[in-house]
Coordinates of C-alpha atoms and ligand atoms in Angstrom, one line a residue:
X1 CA 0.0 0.0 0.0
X2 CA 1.1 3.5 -0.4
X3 CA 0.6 5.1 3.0
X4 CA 0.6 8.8 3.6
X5 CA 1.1 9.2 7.7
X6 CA 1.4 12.7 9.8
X7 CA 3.1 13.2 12.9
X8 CA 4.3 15.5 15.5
X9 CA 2.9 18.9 16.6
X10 CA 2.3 21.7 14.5
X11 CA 3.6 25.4 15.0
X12 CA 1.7 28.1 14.7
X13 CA 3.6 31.7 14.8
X14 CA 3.0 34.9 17.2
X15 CA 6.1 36.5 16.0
X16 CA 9.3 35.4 14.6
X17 CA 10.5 33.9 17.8
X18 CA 7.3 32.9 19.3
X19 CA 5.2 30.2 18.7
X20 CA 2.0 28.1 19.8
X21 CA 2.5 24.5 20.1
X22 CA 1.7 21.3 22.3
X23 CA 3.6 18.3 23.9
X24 CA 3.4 15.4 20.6
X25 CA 7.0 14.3 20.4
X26 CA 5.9 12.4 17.0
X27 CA 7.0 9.1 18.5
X28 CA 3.6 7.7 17.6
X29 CA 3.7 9.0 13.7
X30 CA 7.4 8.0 13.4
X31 CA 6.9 4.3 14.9
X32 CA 4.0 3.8 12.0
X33 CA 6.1 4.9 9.4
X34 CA 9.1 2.7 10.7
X35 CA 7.0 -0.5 10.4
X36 CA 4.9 0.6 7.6
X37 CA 8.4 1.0 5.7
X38 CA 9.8 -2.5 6.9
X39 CA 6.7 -4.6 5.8
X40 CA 7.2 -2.9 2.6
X41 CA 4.7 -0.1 2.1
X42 CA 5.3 3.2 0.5
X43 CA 5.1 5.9 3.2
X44 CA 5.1 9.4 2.8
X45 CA 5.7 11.0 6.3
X46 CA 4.6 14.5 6.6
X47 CA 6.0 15.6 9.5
X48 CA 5.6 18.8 12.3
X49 CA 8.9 20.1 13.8
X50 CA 9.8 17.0 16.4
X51 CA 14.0 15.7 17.5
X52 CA 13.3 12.7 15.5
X53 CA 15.3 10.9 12.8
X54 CA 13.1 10.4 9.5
X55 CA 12.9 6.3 9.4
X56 CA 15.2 4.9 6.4
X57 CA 13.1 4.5 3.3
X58 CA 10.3 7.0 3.6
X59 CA 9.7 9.5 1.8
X60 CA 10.2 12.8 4.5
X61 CA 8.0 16.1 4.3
X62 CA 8.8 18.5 7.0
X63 CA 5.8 21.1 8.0
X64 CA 5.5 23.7 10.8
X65 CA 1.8 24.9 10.7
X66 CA -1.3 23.4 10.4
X67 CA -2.1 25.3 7.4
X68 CA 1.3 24.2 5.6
X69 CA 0.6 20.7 7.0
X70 CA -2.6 20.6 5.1
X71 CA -1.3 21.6 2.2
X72 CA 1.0 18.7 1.9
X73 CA -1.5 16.1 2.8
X74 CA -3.4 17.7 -0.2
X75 CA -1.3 17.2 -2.4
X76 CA 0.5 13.8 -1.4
X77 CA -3.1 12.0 -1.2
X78 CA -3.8 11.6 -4.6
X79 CA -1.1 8.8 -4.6
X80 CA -1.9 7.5 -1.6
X81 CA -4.1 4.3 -0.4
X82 CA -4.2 5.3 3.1
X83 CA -3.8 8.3 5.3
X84 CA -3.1 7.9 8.7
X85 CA -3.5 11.3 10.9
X86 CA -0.9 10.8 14.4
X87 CA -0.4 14.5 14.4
X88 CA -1.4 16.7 16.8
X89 CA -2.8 19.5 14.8
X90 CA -3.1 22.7 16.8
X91 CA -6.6 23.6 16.9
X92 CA -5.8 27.6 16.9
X93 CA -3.6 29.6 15.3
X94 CA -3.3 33.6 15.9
X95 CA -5.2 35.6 13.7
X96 CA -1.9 38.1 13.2
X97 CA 1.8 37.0 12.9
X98 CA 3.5 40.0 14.0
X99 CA 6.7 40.7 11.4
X100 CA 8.6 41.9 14.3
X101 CA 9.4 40.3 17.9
X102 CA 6.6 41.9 20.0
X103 CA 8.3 43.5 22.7
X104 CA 7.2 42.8 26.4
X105 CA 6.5 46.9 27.7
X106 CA 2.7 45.7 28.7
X107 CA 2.1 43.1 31.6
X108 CA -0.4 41.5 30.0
X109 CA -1.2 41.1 26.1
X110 CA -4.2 39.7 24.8
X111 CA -3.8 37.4 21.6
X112 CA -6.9 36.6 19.0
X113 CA -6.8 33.0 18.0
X114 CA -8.7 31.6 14.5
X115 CA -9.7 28.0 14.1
X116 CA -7.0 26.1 11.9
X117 CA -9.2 23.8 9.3
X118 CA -9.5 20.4 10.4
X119 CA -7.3 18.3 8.2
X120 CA -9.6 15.6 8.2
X121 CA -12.7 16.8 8.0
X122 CA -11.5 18.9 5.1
X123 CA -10.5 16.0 3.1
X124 CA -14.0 14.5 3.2
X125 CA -14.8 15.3 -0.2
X126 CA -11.6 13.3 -1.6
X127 CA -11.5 10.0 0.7
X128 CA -13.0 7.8 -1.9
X129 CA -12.0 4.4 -1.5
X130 CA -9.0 5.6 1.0
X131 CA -8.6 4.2 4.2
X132 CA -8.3 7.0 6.6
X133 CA -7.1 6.4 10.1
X134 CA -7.3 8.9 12.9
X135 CA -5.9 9.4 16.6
X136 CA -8.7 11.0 19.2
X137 CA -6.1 11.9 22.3
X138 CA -8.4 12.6 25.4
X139 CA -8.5 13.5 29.2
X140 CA -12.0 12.8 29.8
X141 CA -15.3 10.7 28.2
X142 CA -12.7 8.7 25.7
X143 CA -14.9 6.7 23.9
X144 CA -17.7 9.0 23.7
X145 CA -15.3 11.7 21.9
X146 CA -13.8 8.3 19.9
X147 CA -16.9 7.2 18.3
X148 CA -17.8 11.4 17.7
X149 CA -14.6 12.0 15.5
X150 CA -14.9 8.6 13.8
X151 CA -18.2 10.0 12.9
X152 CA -17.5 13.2 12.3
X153 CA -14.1 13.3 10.2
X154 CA -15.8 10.2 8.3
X155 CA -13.1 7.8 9.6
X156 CA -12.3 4.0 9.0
X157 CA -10.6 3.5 12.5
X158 CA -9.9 6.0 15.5
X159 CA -7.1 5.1 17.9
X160 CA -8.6 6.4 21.4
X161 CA -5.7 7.3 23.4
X162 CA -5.9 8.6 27.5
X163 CA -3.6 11.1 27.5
X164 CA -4.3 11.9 31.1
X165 CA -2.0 9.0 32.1
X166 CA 1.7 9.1 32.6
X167 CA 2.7 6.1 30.9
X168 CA 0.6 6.2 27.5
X169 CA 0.2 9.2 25.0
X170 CA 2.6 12.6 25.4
X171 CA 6.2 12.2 25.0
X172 CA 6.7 8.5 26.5
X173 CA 7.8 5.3 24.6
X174 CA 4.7 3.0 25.6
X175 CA 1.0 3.6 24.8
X176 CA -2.1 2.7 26.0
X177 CA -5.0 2.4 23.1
X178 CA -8.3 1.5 22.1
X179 CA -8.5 1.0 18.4
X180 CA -12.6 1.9 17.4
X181 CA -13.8 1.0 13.7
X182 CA -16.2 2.1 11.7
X183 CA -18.4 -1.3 11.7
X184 CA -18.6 -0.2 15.9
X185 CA -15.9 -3.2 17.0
X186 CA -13.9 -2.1 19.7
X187 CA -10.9 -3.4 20.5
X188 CA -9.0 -2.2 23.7
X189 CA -5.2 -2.6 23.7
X190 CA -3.0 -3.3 26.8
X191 CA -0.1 -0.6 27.4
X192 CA 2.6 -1.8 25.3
X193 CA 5.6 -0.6 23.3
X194 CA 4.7 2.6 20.1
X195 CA 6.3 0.2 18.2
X196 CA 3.6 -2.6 19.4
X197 CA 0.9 -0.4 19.1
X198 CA 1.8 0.7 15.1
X199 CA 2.2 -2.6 14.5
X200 CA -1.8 -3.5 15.5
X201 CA -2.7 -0.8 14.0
X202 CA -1.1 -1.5 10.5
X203 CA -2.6 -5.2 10.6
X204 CA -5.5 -3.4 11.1
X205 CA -5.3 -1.3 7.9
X206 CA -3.9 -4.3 6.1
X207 CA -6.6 -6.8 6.6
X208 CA -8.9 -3.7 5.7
X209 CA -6.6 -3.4 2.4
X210 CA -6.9 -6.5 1.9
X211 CA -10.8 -6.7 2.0
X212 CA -11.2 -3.6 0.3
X213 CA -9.3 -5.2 -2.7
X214 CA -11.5 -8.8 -2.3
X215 CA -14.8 -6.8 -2.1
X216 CA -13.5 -4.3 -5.0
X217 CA -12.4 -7.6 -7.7
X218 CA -15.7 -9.3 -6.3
X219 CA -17.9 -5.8 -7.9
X220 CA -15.6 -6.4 -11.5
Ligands
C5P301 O1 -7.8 17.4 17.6 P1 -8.7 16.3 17.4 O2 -8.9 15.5 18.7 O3 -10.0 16.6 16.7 O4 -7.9 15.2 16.5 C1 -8.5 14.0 16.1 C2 -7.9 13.6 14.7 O5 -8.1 14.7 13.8 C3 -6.4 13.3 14.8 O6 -6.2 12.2 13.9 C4 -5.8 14.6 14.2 O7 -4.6 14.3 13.5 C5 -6.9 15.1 13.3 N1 -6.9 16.6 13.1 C6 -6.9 17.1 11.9 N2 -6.9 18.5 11.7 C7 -7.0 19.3 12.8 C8 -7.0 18.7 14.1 C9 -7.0 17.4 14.2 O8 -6.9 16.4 10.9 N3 -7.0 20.6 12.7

């Protein structure tokens, strides 16, 4: 399969040394395209600013911004089979970039913040027979909000994730999951290695590949 994956945060600018941001360290994203890569996919990895190495073999797009980010998944879909969205796209941007470092004479400044477009959501129109996979990283009501976005962003699996533990989401090696499909199975994962959890969730996606293609030569 040709598999376009995202990963990392995204930055968006205040001024040209200041930045909105979260904690994704893109250990998720970059553990997905590792695997994907071994077993012999071709993965695009479009990438927020993160102290990771690209994986060997994939093809590596760097991004800072949500808006630049979306750009590239537009136009690396068209090629792909699959997208697979493990970045953590910042849900606001500032509405003004200042050109010049603001300067800190006030004690407090007020900063107006604009939706940035949801990737996903956006990208309705041009799923087609794509496999899209999403992450849904939450502190509270996790599968409630999981089975929402599947919904919502029109996804084929959501990968529910409690952030609000110390051991599985932000920053850490290991990860704690629940993988939720569209056809409502839920599938809860023990805490286990990144690596463990991208490799479920790419026999997932191939055994969904795989049935796409049965039920597609089945139609000829
Ligand atoms: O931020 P949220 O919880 O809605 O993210 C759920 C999914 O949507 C993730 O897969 C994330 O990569 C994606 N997303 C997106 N565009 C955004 C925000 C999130 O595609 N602006």
């Amino acid at each position: 399969m040709r598999i376009l994956i995202t990963a990392g945060p995204t930055r968006e600018a205040i001024d040209p040394v200041r930045f909105l941001s979260n904690r994704s360290s893109g250990k998720m994203g970059y553990c997905l395209a590792r695997v994907a890569a071994r077993r012999g996919h071709g993965v695009t990895l479009v990438s927020g600013p993160v102290a990771l190495r690209p994986p060997e073999g994939v093809t590596f797009v760097p991004v800072t911004s949500a808006l630049e980010m979306l750009a590239a998944v537009k136009r690396h879909l068209p090629r792909c089979d699959a997208l697979i969205m493990a970045a953590a796209v910042a849900d606001w941007r500032p509405r003004n970039v200042s050109p010049q470092k603001l300067k800190k004479a006030t004690a407090s400044r007020v900063l107006c913040l604009v939706p940035t477009p949801d990737i996903l959501a956006s990208l309705r129109s041009k799923k087609g027979r794509r496999i899209f996979i999403g992450f849904a990283a939450e502190t509270e009501r996790l599968l409630a909000e999981a089975h929402r976005k599947l919904r919502d962003k029109n996804l084929d699996l959501i990968v529910a994730n409690d952030v609000s533990r110390r051991d599985a989401g932000f920053e850490v090696d290991t990860n704690r999951v629940t993988l939720v499909d569209a056809s409502g199975r839920v599938q809860a994962l023990p805490l286990m290695t990144k690596m463990k959890v991208a490799a479920r969730i790419l026999d997932w996606l191939e055994a969904c590949g795989l049935s796409a293609r049965v039920l597609q030569r089945s139609a000829e």
